Amino acid sequence: EAQVTQNPRYLITVTGKKLTVTCSQNMNHEYMSWYRQDPGLGLRQIYYSMNVEVTDKGDVPEGYKVSRKEKRNFPLILESPSPNQTSLYFCASSLSTGTYEQYFGPGTRLTVT
Amino acid sequence: RKEVEQDPGPFNVPEGATVAFNCTYSNSASQSFFWYRQDCRKEPKLLMSVYSSGNEDGRFTAQLNRASQYISLLIRDSKLSDSATYLCVVNRGFQKLVFGTGTRLLVSP
């Protein structure tokens, strides 16, 4: 089954404790992206990657890191989480961003206390 | 001003009604356009792409007006299962997708 998986699905953590949210896709997609969704603000792009070892900042990259060592994986790293990073996070992949459909993972609900 | 703007709703309609949503975008260089559907706090899923000539998929019709910089979504014969949030999405180029905050639709029996 073609899918994007994210782990964990739910996470409660404390300020400053480094965490990683994994994202994996099995569709051989080149393009992957991370978004956060907050009430009233919609989905905002954090980082994206056009291929292995090619990543770039989205609209809200501060406080996040990513890596793309393999085509299928695109982890999101919070080196020192803060309460303003409490959000719903989605990973997505697509063949390209032209007219190609974005496939989203199920989301990770993160709470930073 | 937000780059992509939508009326948040909710739009409350009875089953069988026709409902339309609009979305405006501010970047005239935007290249492609989409409507996504999102059920409560679940992942967004592509509903349809929006082409300059307009396109239809069953009960759903999407239109693009580049001159006025808006796109629309028309849903005919609404079903209970159409209740969701509809996200307007614009590809502004440089691999950047911009999402609207969504329009919530509630279809009642």
Tab-separated table of C-alpha atoms in Angstrom:
chain	number	residue	atom	x	y	z
A	1	GLU	CA	0.000	0.000	0.000
A	2	ALA	CA	1.324	3.411	-1.011
A	3	GLN	CA	1.676	5.521	2.085
A	4	VAL	CA	3.515	8.065	4.170
A	5	THR	CA	4.163	7.043	7.758
A	6	GLN	CA	5.093	9.215	10.699
A	7	ASN	CA	6.254	8.308	14.178
A	8	PRO	CA	5.388	8.971	16.855
A	9	ARG	CA	1.756	9.915	16.347
A	10	TYR	CA	1.508	11.608	19.721
A	11	LEU	CA	4.281	13.024	21.863
A	12	ILE	CA	4.358	15.027	25.070
A	13	THR	CA	7.792	16.314	26.005
A	14	VAL	CA	9.491	18.999	28.050
A	15	THR	CA	11.258	22.146	26.981
A	16	GLY	CA	14.794	21.552	25.761
A	17	LYS	CA	14.667	17.790	25.332
A	18	LYS	CA	15.789	16.939	21.805
A	19	LEU	CA	13.364	14.907	19.747
A	20	THR	CA	13.035	13.475	16.265
A	21	VAL	CA	9.855	12.808	14.326
A	22	THR	CA	10.392	10.258	11.592
A	23	CYS	CA	8.760	10.304	8.180
A	24	SER	CA	8.967	7.578	5.579
A	25	GLN	CA	7.337	7.103	2.168
A	26	ASN	CA	7.245	3.992	-0.016
A	27	MET	CA	6.316	5.638	-3.321
A	28	ASN	CA	9.823	6.568	-4.505
A	29	HIS	CA	8.836	10.231	-4.418
A	30	GLU	CA	11.540	12.827	-4.907
A	31	TYR	CA	9.859	15.667	-3.061
A	32	MET	CA	9.170	15.622	0.666
A	33	SER	CA	8.051	18.336	2.997
A	34	TRP	CA	7.186	19.082	6.601
A	35	TYR	CA	4.297	21.278	7.701
A	36	ARG	CA	2.875	22.415	10.981
A	37	GLN	CA	-0.792	23.178	11.435
A	38	ASP	CA	-2.041	25.632	14.025
A	39	PRO	CA	-5.576	26.958	14.584
A	40	GLY	CA	-6.245	30.039	12.496
A	41	LEU	CA	-2.923	29.767	10.675
A	42	GLY	CA	-3.436	26.775	8.441
A	43	LEU	CA	-0.612	24.551	7.294
A	44	ARG	CA	2.751	26.247	7.109
A	45	GLN	CA	5.770	24.724	5.450
A	46	ILE	CA	8.777	24.156	7.711
A	47	TYR	CA	11.311	22.524	5.390
A	48	TYR	CA	11.252	20.723	2.103
A	49	SER	CA	13.552	18.449	0.144
A	50	MET	CA	13.679	18.066	-3.606
A	51	ASN	CA	15.853	14.957	-3.470
A	52	VAL	CA	18.521	13.162	-1.454
A	53	GLU	CA	20.878	15.629	0.225
A	54	VAL	CA	18.870	18.593	-1.121
A	55	THR	CA	16.887	20.465	1.523
A	56	ASP	CA	15.673	24.039	1.855
A	57	LYS	CA	13.809	26.233	4.284
A	58	GLY	CA	10.102	26.756	4.088
A	59	ASP	CA	8.216	29.606	5.712
A	60	VAL	CA	8.766	28.705	9.386
A	61	PRO	CA	12.121	26.878	9.709
A	62	GLU	CA	13.325	28.404	12.994
A	63	GLY	CA	13.909	25.799	15.679
A	64	TYR	CA	13.835	22.843	13.298
A	65	LYS	CA	16.348	20.771	11.371
A	66	VAL	CA	15.909	18.127	8.704
A	67	SER	CA	18.043	15.675	6.798
A	68	ARG	CA	17.548	13.623	3.635
A	69	LYS	CA	20.132	10.866	3.550
A	70	GLU	CA	17.836	8.370	1.840
A	71	LYS	CA	15.088	9.010	-0.644
A	72	ARG	CA	12.373	7.422	1.482
A	73	ASN	CA	13.132	9.117	4.825
A	74	PHE	CA	12.869	12.741	5.894
A	75	PRO	CA	13.138	13.142	9.679
A	76	LEU	CA	12.263	16.362	11.479
A	77	ILE	CA	14.550	17.256	14.372
A	78	LEU	CA	13.780	19.642	17.212
A	79	GLU	CA	17.118	20.225	18.936
A	80	SER	CA	15.665	22.217	21.837
A	81	PRO	CA	11.864	22.171	21.718
A	82	SER	CA	9.941	25.097	23.152
A	83	PRO	CA	6.236	25.458	24.015
A	84	ASN	CA	5.602	27.502	20.840
A	85	GLN	CA	6.419	24.366	18.861
A	86	THR	CA	3.351	22.644	20.264
A	87	SER	CA	1.455	21.837	17.099
A	88	LEU	CA	0.147	19.213	14.701
A	89	TYR	CA	2.883	18.190	12.271
A	90	PHE	CA	2.410	16.636	8.859
A	91	CYS	CA	4.946	15.109	6.542
A	92	ALA	CA	4.108	14.972	2.836
A	93	SER	CA	5.618	13.591	-0.332
A	94	SER	CA	5.008	13.927	-4.048
A	95	LEU	CA	6.651	13.177	-7.371
A	96	SER	CA	7.129	16.913	-7.758
A	97	THR	CA	5.347	20.056	-6.635
A	98	GLY	CA	4.159	21.025	-10.084
A	99	THR	CA	0.792	19.497	-10.557
A	100	TYR	CA	1.491	16.328	-8.662
A	101	GLU	CA	-0.605	15.283	-5.702
A	102	GLN	CA	0.880	15.683	-2.239
A	103	TYR	CA	0.450	12.604	-0.058
A	104	PHE	CA	0.315	13.386	3.630
A	105	GLY	CA	1.221	11.272	6.599
A	106	PRO	CA	-1.308	10.822	9.419
A	107	GLY	CA	0.164	13.620	11.514
A	108	THR	CA	2.099	13.907	14.770
A	109	ARG	CA	0.538	15.804	17.628
A	110	LEU	CA	3.340	17.332	19.672
A	111	THR	CA	2.957	19.013	23.042
A	112	VAL	CA	5.940	20.774	24.617
A	113	THR	CA	5.493	21.732	28.270
B	1	ARG	CA	-2.874	40.253	4.235
B	2	LYS	CA	-2.563	36.479	3.962
B	3	GLU	CA	-1.206	35.103	0.723
B	4	VAL	CA	-4.167	32.735	0.408
B	5	GLU	CA	-7.467	33.727	1.967
B	6	GLN	CA	-10.587	31.702	2.575
B	7	ASP	CA	-13.814	32.314	4.436
B	8	PRO	CA	-13.502	30.029	7.476
B	9	GLY	CA	-17.263	29.355	7.616
B	10	PRO	CA	-18.799	27.186	8.798
B	11	PHE	CA	-21.163	26.805	5.898
B	12	ASN	CA	-24.230	24.960	7.184
B	13	VAL	CA	-26.254	23.406	4.365
B	14	PRO	CA	-28.923	20.703	4.143
B	15	GLU	CA	-28.365	17.510	2.227
B	16	GLY	CA	-28.909	18.000	-1.470
B	17	ALA	CA	-27.968	21.664	-1.459
B	18	THR	CA	-25.437	23.321	-3.722
B	19	VAL	CA	-22.646	25.215	-1.992
B	20	ALA	CA	-19.741	27.241	-3.311
B	21	PHE	CA	-16.489	28.362	-1.737
B	22	ASN	CA	-14.090	30.983	-2.977
B	23	CYS	CA	-10.432	31.464	-2.302
B	24	THR	CA	-8.299	34.471	-3.217
B	25	TYR	CA	-4.545	34.526	-3.648
B	26	SER	CA	-2.248	37.521	-3.708
B	27	ASN	CA	0.794	36.292	-5.640
B	28	SER	CA	0.136	36.745	-9.350
B	29	ALA	CA	3.092	34.462	-10.132
B	30	SER	CA	1.304	31.473	-8.585
B	31	GLN	CA	1.559	28.549	-10.918
B	32	SER	CA	-0.863	25.828	-9.943
B	33	PHE	CA	-3.855	25.454	-7.715
B	34	PHE	CA	-5.575	22.723	-5.768
B	35	TRP	CA	-8.422	21.950	-3.432
B	36	TYR	CA	-7.692	19.572	-0.575
B	37	ARG	CA	-10.137	18.099	1.875
B	38	GLN	CA	-9.324	17.646	5.543
B	39	ASP	CA	-11.465	15.740	8.010
B	40	CYS	CA	-11.206	16.728	11.644
B	41	ARG	CA	-7.476	16.905	12.515
B	42	LYS	CA	-6.645	14.178	9.991
B	43	GLU	CA	-4.291	14.481	7.073
B	44	PRO	CA	-5.317	16.594	4.077
B	45	LYS	CA	-6.169	14.693	0.910
B	46	LEU	CA	-6.266	16.012	-2.623
B	47	LEU	CA	-9.801	16.669	-3.812
B	48	MET	CA	-8.946	18.109	-7.191
B	49	SER	CA	-6.494	20.201	-9.111
B	50	VAL	CA	-7.787	23.433	-10.616
B	51	TYR	CA	-7.132	24.152	-14.263
B	52	SER	CA	-7.473	27.422	-16.141
B	53	SER	CA	-10.289	25.997	-18.242
B	54	GLY	CA	-12.169	24.796	-15.178
B	55	ASN	CA	-12.700	21.165	-14.349
B	56	GLU	CA	-15.353	18.901	-13.003
B	57	ASP	CA	-15.227	15.660	-11.061
B	58	GLY	CA	-18.641	14.230	-10.370
B	59	ARG	CA	-20.472	16.636	-8.069
B	60	PHE	CA	-17.442	18.897	-7.711
B	61	THR	CA	-16.510	21.742	-10.044
B	62	ALA	CA	-13.423	23.916	-9.698
B	63	GLN	CA	-12.789	27.194	-11.476
B	64	LEU	CA	-9.771	29.475	-11.741
B	65	ASN	CA	-9.907	33.176	-12.496
B	66	ARG	CA	-6.340	34.406	-12.966
B	67	ALA	CA	-7.352	37.980	-13.745
B	68	SER	CA	-9.123	38.341	-10.408
B	69	GLN	CA	-6.830	35.904	-8.632
B	70	TYR	CA	-9.387	33.598	-7.154
B	71	ILE	CA	-10.382	29.978	-7.374
B	72	SER	CA	-13.711	28.454	-6.530
B	73	LEU	CA	-15.157	25.105	-5.599
B	74	LEU	CA	-18.770	24.193	-6.243
B	75	ILE	CA	-20.352	21.154	-4.618
B	76	ARG	CA	-23.687	20.010	-5.976
B	77	ASP	CA	-26.147	17.666	-4.260
B	78	SER	CA	-24.289	17.836	-0.933
B	79	LYS	CA	-23.947	14.617	1.050
B	80	LEU	CA	-23.480	14.177	4.771
B	81	SER	CA	-20.052	12.738	3.950
B	82	ASP	CA	-19.027	16.053	2.365
B	83	SER	CA	-18.800	17.586	5.848
B	84	ALA	CA	-15.145	18.536	6.196
B	85	THR	CA	-12.758	21.446	5.900
B	86	TYR	CA	-11.772	22.415	2.355
B	87	LEU	CA	-8.289	23.814	1.907
B	88	CYS	CA	-7.297	26.039	-0.966
B	89	VAL	CA	-3.686	25.422	-1.966
B	90	VAL	CA	-1.507	27.510	-4.240
B	91	ASN	CA	1.870	26.606	-5.692
B	92	ARG	CA	3.731	29.882	-5.827
B	93	GLY	CA	6.753	28.369	-7.477
B	94	PHE	CA	10.189	27.580	-6.104
B	95	GLN	CA	8.696	24.374	-4.643
B	96	LYS	CA	6.578	26.384	-2.217
B	97	LEU	CA	3.000	25.401	-1.504
B	98	VAL	CA	0.836	27.854	0.403
B	99	PHE	CA	-2.276	26.626	2.173
B	100	GLY	CA	-5.343	28.606	3.060
B	101	THR	CA	-6.737	28.178	6.553
B	102	GLY	CA	-9.703	26.266	5.200
B	103	THR	CA	-13.451	26.578	4.859
B	104	ARG	CA	-15.529	24.358	7.073
B	105	LEU	CA	-18.606	22.710	5.583
B	106	LEU	CA	-21.338	21.092	7.670
B	107	VAL	CA	-24.010	19.153	5.805
B	108	SER	CA	-27.065	18.299	7.863
B	109	PRO	CA	-29.846	15.735	7.272
